[in-house]
Coordinates of C-alpha atoms and ligand atoms in Angstrom, one line a residue:
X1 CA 74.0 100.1 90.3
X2 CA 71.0 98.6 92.1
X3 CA 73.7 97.3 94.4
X4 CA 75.1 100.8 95.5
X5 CA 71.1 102.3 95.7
X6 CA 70.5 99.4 98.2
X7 CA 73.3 100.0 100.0
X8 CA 73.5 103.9 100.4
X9 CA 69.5 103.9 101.0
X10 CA 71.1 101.8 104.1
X11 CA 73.7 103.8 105.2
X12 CA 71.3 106.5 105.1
X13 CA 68.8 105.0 107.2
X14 CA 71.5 105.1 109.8
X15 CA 72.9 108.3 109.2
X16 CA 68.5 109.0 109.5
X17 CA 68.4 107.2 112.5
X18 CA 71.2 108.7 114.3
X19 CA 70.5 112.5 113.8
X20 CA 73.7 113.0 111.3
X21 CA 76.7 112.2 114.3
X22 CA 79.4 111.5 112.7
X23 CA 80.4 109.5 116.0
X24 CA 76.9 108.0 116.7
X25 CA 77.3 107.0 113.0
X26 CA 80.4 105.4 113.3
X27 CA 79.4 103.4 116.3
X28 CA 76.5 102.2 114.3
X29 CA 78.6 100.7 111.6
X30 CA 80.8 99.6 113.6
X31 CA 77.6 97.3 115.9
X32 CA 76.0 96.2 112.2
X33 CA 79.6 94.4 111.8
X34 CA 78.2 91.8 114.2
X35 CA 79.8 93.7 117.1
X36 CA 83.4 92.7 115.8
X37 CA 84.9 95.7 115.1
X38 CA 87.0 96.2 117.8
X39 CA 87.7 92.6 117.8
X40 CA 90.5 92.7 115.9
X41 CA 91.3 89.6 113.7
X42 CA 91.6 86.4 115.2
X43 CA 91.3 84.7 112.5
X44 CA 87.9 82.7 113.3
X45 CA 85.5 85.5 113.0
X46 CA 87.8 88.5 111.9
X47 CA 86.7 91.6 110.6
X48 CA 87.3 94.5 108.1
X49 CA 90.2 93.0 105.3
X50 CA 90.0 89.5 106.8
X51 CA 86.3 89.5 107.2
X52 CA 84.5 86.9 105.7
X53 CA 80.6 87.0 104.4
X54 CA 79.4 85.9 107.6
X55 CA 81.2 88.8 110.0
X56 CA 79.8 92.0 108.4
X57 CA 76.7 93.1 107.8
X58 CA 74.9 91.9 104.0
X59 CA 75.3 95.5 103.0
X60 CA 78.5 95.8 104.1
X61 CA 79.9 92.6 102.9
X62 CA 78.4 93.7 99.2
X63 CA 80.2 96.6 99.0
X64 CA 83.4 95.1 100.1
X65 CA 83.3 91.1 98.9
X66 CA 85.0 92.1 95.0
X67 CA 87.3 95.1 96.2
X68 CA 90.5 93.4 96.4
X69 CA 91.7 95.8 99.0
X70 CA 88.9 96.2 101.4
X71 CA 88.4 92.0 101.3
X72 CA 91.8 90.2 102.4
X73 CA 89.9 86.9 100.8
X74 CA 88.8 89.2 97.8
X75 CA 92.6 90.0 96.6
X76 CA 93.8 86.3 96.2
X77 CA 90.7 86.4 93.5
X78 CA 89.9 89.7 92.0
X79 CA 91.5 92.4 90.3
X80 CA 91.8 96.5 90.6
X81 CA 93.5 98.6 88.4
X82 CA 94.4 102.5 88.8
X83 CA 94.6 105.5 85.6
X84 CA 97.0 108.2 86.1
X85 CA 95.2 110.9 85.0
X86 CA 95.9 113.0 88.3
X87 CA 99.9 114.8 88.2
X88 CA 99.2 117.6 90.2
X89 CA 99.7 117.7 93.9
X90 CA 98.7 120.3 96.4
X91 CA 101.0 119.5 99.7
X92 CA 104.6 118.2 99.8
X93 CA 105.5 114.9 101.6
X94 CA 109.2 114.2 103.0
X95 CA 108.7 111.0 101.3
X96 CA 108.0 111.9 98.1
X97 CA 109.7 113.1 94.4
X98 CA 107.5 115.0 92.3
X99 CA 109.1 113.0 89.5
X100 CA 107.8 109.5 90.7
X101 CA 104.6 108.1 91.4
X102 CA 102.5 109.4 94.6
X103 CA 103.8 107.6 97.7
X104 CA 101.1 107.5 99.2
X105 CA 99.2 104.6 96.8
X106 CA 102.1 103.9 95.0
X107 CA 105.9 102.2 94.7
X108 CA 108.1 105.7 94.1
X109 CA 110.6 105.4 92.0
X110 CA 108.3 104.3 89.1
X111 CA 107.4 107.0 86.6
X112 CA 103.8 106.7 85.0
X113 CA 102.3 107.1 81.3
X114 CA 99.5 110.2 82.4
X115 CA 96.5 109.8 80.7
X116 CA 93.7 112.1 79.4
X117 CA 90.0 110.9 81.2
X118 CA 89.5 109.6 77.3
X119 CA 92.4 107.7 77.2
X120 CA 92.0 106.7 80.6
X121 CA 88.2 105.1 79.7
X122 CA 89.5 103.5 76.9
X123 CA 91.9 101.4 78.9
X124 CA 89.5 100.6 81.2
X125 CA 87.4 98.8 79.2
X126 CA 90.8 97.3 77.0
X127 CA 91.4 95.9 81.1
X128 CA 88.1 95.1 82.0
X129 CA 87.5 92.8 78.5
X130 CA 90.9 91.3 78.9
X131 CA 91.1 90.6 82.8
X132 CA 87.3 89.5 84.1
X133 CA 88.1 89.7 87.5
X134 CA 89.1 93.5 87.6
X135 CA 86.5 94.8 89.3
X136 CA 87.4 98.2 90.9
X137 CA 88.5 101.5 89.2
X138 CA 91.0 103.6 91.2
X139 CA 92.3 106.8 90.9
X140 CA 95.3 107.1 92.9
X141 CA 97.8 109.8 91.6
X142 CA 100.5 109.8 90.5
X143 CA 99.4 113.2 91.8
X144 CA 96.2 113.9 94.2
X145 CA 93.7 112.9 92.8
X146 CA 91.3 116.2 93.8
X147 CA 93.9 117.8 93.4
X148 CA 92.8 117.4 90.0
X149 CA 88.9 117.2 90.0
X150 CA 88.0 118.0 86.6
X151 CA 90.0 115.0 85.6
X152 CA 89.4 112.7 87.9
X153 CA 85.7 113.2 87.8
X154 CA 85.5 113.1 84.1
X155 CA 87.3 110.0 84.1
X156 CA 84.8 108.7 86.5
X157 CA 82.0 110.2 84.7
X158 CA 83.3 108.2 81.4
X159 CA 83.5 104.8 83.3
X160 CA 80.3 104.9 84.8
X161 CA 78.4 105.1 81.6
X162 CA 80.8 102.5 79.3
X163 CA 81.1 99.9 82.5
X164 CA 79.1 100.7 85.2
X165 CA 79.9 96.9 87.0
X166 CA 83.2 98.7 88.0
X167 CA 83.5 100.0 91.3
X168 CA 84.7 103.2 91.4
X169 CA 87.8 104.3 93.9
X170 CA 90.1 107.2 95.2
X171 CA 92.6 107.7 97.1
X172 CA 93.5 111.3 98.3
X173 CA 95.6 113.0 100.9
X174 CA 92.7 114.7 102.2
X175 CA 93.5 118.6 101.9
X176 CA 90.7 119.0 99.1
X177 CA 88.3 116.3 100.5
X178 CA 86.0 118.4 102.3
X179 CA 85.3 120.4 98.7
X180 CA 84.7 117.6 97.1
X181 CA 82.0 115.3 99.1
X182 CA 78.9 115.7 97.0
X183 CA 80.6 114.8 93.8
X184 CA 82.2 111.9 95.4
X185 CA 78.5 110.5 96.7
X186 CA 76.7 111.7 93.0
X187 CA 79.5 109.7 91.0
X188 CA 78.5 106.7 93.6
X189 CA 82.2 106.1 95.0
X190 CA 82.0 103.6 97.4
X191 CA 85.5 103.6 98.5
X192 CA 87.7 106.2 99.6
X193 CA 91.1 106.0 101.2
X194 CA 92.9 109.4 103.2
X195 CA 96.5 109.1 103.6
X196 CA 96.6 110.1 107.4
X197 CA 99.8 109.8 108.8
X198 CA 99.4 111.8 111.8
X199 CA 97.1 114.0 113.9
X200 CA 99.0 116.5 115.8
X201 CA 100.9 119.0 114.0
X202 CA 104.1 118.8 115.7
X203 CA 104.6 115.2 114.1
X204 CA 103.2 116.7 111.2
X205 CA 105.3 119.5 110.5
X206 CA 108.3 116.9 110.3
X207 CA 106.6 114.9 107.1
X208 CA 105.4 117.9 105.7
X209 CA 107.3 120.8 104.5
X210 CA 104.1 122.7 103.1
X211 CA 100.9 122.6 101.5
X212 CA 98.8 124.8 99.2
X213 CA 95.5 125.6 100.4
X214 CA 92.8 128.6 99.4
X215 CA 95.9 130.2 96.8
X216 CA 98.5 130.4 100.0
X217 CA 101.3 128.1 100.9
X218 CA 101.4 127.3 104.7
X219 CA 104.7 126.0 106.2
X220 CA 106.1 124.1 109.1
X221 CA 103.0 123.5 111.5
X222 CA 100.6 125.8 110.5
X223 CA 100.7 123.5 107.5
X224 CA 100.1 120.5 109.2
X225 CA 97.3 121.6 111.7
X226 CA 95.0 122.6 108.2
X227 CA 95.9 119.3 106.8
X228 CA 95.1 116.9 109.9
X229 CA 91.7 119.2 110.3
X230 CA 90.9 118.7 106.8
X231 CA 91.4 115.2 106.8
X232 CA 89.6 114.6 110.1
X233 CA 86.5 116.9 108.8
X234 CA 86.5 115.2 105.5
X235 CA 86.4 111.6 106.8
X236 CA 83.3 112.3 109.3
X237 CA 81.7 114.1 106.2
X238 CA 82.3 110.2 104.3
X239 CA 81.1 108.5 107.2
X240 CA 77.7 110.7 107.5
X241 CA 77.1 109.9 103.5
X242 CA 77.6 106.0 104.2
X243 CA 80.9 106.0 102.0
X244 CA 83.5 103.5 103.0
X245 CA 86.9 105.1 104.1
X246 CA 90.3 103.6 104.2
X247 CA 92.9 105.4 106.1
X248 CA 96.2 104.9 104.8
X249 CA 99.4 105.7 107.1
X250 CA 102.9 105.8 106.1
X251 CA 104.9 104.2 109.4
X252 CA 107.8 106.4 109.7
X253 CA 110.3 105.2 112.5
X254 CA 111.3 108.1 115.2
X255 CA 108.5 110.0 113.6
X256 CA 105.2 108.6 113.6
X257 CA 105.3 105.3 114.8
X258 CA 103.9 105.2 118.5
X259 CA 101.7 108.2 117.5
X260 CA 100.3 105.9 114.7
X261 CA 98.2 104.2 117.7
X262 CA 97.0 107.6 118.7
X263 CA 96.1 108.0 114.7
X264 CA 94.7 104.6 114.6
X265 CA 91.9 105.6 117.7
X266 CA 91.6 109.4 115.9
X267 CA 89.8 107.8 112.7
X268 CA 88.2 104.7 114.5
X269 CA 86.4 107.0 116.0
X270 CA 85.2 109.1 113.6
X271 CA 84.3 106.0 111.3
X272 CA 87.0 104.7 109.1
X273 CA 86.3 100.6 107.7
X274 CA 89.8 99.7 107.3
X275 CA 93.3 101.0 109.1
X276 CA 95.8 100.4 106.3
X277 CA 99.9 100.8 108.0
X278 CA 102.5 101.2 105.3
X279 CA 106.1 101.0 105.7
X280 CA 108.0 104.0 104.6
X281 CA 109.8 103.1 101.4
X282 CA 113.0 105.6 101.6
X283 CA 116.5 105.0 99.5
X284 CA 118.9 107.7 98.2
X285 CA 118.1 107.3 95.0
X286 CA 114.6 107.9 95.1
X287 CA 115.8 112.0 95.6
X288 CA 113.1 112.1 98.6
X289 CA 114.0 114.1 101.6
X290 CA 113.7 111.0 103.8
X291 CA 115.8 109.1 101.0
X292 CA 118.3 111.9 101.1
X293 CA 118.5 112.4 105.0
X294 CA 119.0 108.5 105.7
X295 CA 115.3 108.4 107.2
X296 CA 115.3 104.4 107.1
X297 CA 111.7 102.4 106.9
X298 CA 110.3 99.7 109.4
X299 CA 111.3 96.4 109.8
X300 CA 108.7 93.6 108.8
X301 CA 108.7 92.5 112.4
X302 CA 108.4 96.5 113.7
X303 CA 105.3 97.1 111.1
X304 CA 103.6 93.9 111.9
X305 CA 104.3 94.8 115.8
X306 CA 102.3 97.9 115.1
X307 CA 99.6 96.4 113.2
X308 CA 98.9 94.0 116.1
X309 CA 98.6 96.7 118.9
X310 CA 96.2 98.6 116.1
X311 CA 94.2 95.4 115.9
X312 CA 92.9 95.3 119.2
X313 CA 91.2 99.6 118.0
X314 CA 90.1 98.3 114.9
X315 CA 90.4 97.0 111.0
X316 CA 93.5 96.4 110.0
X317 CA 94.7 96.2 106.3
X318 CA 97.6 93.8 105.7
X319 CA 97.7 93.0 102.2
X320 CA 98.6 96.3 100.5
X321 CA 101.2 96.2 97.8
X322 CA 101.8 99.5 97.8
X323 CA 100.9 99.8 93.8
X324 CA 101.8 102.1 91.0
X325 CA 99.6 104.4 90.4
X326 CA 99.0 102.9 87.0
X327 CA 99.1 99.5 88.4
X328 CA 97.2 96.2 86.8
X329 CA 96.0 93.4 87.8
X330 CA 95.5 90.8 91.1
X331 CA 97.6 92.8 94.2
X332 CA 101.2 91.6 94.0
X333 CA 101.1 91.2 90.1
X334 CA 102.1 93.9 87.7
X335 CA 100.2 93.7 84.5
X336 CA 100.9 97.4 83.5
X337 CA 103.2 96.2 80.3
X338 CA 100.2 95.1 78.4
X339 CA 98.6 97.9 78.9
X340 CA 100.5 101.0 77.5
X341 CA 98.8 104.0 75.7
X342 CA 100.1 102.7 72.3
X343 CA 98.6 99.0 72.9
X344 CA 95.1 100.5 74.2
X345 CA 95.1 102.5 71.3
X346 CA 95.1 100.0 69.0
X347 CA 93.3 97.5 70.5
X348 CA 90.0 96.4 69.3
X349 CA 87.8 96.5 72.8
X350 CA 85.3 94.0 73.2
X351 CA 83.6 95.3 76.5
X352 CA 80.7 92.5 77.3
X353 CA 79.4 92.8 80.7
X354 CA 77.5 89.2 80.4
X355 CA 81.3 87.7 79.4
X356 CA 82.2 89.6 82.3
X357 CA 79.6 88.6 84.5
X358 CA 79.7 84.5 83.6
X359 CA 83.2 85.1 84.7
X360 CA 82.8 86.1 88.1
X361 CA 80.4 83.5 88.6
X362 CA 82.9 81.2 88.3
X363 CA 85.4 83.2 90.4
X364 CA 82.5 82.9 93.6
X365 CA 82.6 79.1 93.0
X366 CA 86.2 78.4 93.5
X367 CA 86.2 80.8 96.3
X368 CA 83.6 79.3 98.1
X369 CA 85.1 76.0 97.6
X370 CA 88.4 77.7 99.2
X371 CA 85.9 78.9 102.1
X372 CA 84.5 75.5 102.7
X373 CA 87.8 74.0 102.8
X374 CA 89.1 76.1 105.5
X375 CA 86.1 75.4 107.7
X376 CA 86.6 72.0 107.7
X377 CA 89.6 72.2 108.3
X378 CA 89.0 74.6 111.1
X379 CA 86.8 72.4 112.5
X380 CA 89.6 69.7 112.8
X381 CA 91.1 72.7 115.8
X382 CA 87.7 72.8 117.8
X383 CA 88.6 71.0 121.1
X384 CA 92.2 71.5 121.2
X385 CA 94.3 74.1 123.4
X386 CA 98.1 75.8 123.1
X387 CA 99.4 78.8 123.4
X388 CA 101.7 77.9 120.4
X389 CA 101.5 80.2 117.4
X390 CA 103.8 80.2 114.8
X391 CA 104.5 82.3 111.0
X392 CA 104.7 80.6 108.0
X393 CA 105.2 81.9 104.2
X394 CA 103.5 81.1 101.0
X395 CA 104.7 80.9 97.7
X396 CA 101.5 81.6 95.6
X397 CA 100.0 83.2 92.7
X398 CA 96.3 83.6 93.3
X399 CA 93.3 82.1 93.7
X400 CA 94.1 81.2 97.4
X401 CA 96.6 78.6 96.1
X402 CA 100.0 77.1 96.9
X403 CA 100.9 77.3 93.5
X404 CA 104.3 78.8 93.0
X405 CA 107.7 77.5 92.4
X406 CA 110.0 78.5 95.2
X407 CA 112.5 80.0 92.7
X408 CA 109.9 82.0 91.1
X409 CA 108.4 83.5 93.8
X410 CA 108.8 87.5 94.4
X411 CA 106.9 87.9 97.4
X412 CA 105.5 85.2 100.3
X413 CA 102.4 85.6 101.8
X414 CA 102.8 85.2 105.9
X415 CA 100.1 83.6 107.7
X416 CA 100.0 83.1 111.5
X417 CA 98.7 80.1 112.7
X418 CA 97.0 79.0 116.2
X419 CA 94.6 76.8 117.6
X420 CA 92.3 79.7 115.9
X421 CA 92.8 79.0 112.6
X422 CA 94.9 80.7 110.0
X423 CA 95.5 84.3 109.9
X424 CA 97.0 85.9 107.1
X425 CA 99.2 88.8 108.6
X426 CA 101.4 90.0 105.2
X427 CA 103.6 89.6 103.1
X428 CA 107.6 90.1 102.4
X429 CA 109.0 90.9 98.6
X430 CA 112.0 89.2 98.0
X431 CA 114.4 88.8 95.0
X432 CA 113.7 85.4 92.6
X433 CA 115.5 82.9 93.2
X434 CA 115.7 81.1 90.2
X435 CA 117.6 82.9 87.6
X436 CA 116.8 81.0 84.1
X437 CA 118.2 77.7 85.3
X438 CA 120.2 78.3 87.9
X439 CA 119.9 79.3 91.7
X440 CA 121.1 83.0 92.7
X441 CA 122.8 81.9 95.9
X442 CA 122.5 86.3 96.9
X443 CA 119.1 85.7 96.1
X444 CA 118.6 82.8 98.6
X445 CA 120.2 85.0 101.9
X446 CA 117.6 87.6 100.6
X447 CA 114.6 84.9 100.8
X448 CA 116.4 83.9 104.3
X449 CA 116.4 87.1 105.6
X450 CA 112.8 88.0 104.3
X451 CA 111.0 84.6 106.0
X452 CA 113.4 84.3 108.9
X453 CA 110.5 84.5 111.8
X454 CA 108.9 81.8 109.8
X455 CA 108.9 78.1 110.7
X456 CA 108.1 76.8 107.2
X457 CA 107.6 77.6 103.5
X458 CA 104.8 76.5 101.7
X459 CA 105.6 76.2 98.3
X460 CA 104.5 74.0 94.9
X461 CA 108.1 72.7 94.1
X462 CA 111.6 73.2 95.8
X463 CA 114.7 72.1 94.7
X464 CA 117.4 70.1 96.6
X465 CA 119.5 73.0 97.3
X466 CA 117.4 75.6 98.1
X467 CA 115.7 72.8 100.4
X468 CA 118.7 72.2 102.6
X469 CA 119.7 75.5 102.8
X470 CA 116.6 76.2 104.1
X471 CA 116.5 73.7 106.8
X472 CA 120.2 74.6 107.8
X473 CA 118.3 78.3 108.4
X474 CA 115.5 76.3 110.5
X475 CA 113.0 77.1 107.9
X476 CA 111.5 74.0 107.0
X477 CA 110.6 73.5 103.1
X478 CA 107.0 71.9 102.6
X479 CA 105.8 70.7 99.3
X480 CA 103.4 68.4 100.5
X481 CA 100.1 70.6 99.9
X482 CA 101.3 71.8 96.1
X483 CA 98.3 73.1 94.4
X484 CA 96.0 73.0 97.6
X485 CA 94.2 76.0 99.0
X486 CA 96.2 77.9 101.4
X487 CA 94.3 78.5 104.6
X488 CA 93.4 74.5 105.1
X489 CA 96.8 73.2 104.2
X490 CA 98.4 75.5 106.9
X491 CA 95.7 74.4 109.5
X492 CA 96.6 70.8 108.5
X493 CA 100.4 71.3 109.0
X494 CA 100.1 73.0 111.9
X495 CA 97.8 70.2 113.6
X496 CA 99.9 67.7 112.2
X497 CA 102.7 70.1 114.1
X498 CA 101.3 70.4 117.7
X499 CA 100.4 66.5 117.8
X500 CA 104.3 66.1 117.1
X501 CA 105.0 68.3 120.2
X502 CA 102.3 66.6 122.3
X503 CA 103.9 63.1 121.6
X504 CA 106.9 65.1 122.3
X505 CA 108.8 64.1 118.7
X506 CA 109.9 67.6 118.5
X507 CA 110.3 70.6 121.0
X508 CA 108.7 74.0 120.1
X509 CA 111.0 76.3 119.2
X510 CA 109.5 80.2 119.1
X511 CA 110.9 81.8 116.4
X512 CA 110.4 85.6 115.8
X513 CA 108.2 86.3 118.8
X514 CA 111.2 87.9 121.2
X515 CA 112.1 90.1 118.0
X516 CA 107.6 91.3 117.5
X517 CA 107.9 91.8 121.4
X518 CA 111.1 94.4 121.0
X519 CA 109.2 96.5 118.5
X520 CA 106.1 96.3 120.5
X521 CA 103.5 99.4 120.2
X522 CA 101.4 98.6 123.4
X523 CA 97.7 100.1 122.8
X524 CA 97.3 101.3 126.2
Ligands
LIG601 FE1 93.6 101.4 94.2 FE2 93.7 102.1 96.7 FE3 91.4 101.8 95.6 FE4 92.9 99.8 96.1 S1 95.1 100.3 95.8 S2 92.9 103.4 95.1 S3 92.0 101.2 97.6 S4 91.8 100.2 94.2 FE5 95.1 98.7 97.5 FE6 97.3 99.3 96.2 FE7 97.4 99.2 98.8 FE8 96.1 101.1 97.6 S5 96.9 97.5 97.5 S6 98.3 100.7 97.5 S7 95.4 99.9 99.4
LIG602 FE1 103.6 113.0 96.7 FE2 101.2 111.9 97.1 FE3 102.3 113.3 99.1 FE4 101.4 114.5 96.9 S1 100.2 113.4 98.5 S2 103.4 114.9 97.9 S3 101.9 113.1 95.2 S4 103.1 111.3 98.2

């Protein structure tokens, strides 16, 4: 609690300081970031997600160094977890069914157990005794979360008396934000993501079909001009209390994709942390209108294009996992199973914020040490100059790690690597491998496919056939660094890589760039 005092007194200073501009405001944060912000990450002294303690402001970096979403190096260590206590919606998105989980924070297709605020406290502490490291509270649907205040609030209102160490989130699409501001600030929500997917109502009026504002329903783009005003007015309204904003976008191809940049400046300016691009996720069988009309979703290589030109405005998010609404656990792990309504219930809760607290501590150190490794490592580029950059992928799972088998790997982390270091950039699900025993040769074309831009694939252990399959695909397999921490072991193999060129024992070979350049979103 001292923690948020300190750091809203802060922000409020500036909001003082600045006569109450949402703009000037902005531009203040946006200077106490070491004068980064529009930086974008390149990977020595990044900001926003890949900032480290040294690149953002003390206050800043206090509010942000747990949440595994608004930290890039927070999420290989630290938990969140959402309650869906929030079913109702007031708009309707193209890519969503009422019947799944909200898109807009959540994998659809995925139905959730809906909790009362009771219930919904009651699991929080059941989570927050068994898994130390959660450290952030979100409310993220399966609904709109003020779309259903009472709810969401009261669940707040339980948590911050039974655990106040948790930090509390949301995640909204923005139509009921402006309503809602003073709660938001008295319950001492630090973080708060809009779903913003576009700013001009023409673009708009193809995602949405209608929303439900002051008892009417408004279609086509009379719909969407209240909704991008709401959401514009109700993010300058966060920024002027000090809260933290995420924007969230959806990256639909032929519809929002180049006017995604134009998004990307919109909320810049008006003060948003963190620029969080999303692929669409659209099939058939999701009963979606996208899913229906054959609306397909970016490639990897066409989101990461667009998060690049973004980069050079501001923040960008790159880690999302696009979670369940009732999702548990480190991003990219699903812990939900263990924590069902029946299990909660009869769960004996030991809720001890020292036990909790003794934890973390331990957590920082083995960060830290992760930290200190990849400065030294760093420090082994200083000096040197090429324009080479390259991908590669990481089998891991957590604590900044190569430790996963290749074969049970369901996602690789992608890092791009330079003479500046090592820049995580995001990562590509894939289908396991290793299928009790044996290797799932589909499974392998899938991983192929996936990593294909990449030159290598870290990984703890590889088997011979996976291995040469790999290498036939000019992905080469590297076990060398099993059990290191990521960041210095790809510095290492990528020194260890250009001195090999210099000597000239092997040639460069680009791989993936022509295909970034096709989908390329120039910022002008
Ligand atoms: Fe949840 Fe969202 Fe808070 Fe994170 S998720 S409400 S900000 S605590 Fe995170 Fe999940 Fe991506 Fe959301 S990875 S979908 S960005
Ligand atoms: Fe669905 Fe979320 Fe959009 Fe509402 S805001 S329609 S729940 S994706």
């Amino acid at each position: 609690m001292q923690e948020r005092i300190g750091i809203n007194d802060k922000l409020g200073q500036i909001s003082v300081a600045v006569a109450g501009s949402a703009s000037e405001i902005a531009a203040k944060i946006a200077e106490d970031h070491n004068g980064c912000g529009t930086s974008g990450g390149s990977g020595k002294s990044s900001c926003g997600s890949g900032a480290g303690a040294g690149d953002l402001a003390p206050e800043i970096w206090e509010k942000v160094k747990n949440h595994p979403c608004y930290s890039e190096e927070a999420h290989h260590h630290y938990a969140r977890m959402h309650v869906a206590v929030a079913p109702a919606c007031n708009i309707q998105c193209n890519y969503c069914n009422r019947k799944y989980d909200c898109a807009n924070e959540s994998r659809p297709g995925v139905v959730s157990e809906k909790l009362t605020p009771e219930q919904a406290a009651k699991k929080v502490l059941a989570v927050a005794s068994t898994i130390p490291q959660m450290t952030v509270l979100g409310i993220a649907g399966p609904g709109d979360p003020l779309a259903n205040p009472e709810k969401t609030f009261k669940t707040f209102e339980l948590i911050a008396k039974t655990a106040p160490d948790i930090k509390l989130c949301l995640s909204t699409n923005g139509l009921a934000l402006p309503d809602h501001i003073d709660t938001i600030a008295n319950f001492n929500v630090d973080h708060v993501t809009i779903t913003i997917n576009m700013i001009d109502a023409d673009v708009g009026a193809e995602i949405y079909p209608w929303i439900y504002y002051n008892n009417k329903r408004y279609k086509g783009r009379d719909a969407a001009q209240i909704l991008t005003d709401r959401q514009l007015q109700g993010l300058e309204m966060l920024t002027a209390r000090g809260i933290l904003t995420k924007i969230n976008s959806v990256m639909i191809p032929g519809i929002n994709d180049k006017h995604l940049v134009d998004v990307n400046r919109a909320v810049k300016s008006r003060g948003a942390f963190l620029h969080n691009i999303m692929p669409l996720i659209s099939s058939p069988e999701h009963g979606t209108v996208f899913g229906l009309n054959g609306q397909r979703g970016p490639t990897a290589q066409e989101l990461k294009a667009l998060q690049d030109a973004c980069s050079g405005e501001m923040n960008m998010m790159r880690h999302c996992r696009q979670c369940r609404a009732d999702a548990v656990g480190l991003l990219g792990e699903d812990r939900s199973a263990e924590f069902t309504t029946d299990k909660i219930m009869a769960m004996e809760v030991n809720y001890d914020g020292d036990t909790r607290k003794a934890y973390q501590a331990e957590v920082e150190r083995k960060r830290q040490e992760q930290v200190a490794a990849k400065r030294d490592e760093l420090s082994e580029l200083a000096g040197l100059h090429s324009d080479i950059k390259m991908l590669v992928a990481v089998a891991t799972k957590g604590g900044g790690k190569i430790n996963e088998h290749f074969g049970h790997a369901s996602e690789f982390q992608i890092y791009e690597t330079s003479v500046d270091g090592a820049k995580f950039v995001g990562h590509r699900r894939v289908d396991l491998y290793c299928q009790g025993g044996y290797g799932e040769e589909d499974a392998l074309d899938t991983v192929i496919r996936a990593i294909n831009d990449c030159h290598a694939v870290f990984v703890a252990k590889i088997g011979g056939c996976p291995k040469d399959t790999l290498k036939q695909a000019g992905i080469e397999p590297v076990d060398a660094y099993a059990q290191e921490f990521i960041e210095r072991s790809v510095i290492a193999y990528f020194k260890n890589y250009l001195e090999q060129v210099e000597s000239g024992a092997i040639v460069h070979q680009p791989k993936g760039d022509a295909a970034i350049r096709q989908g390329a979103y120039v910022a002008a």
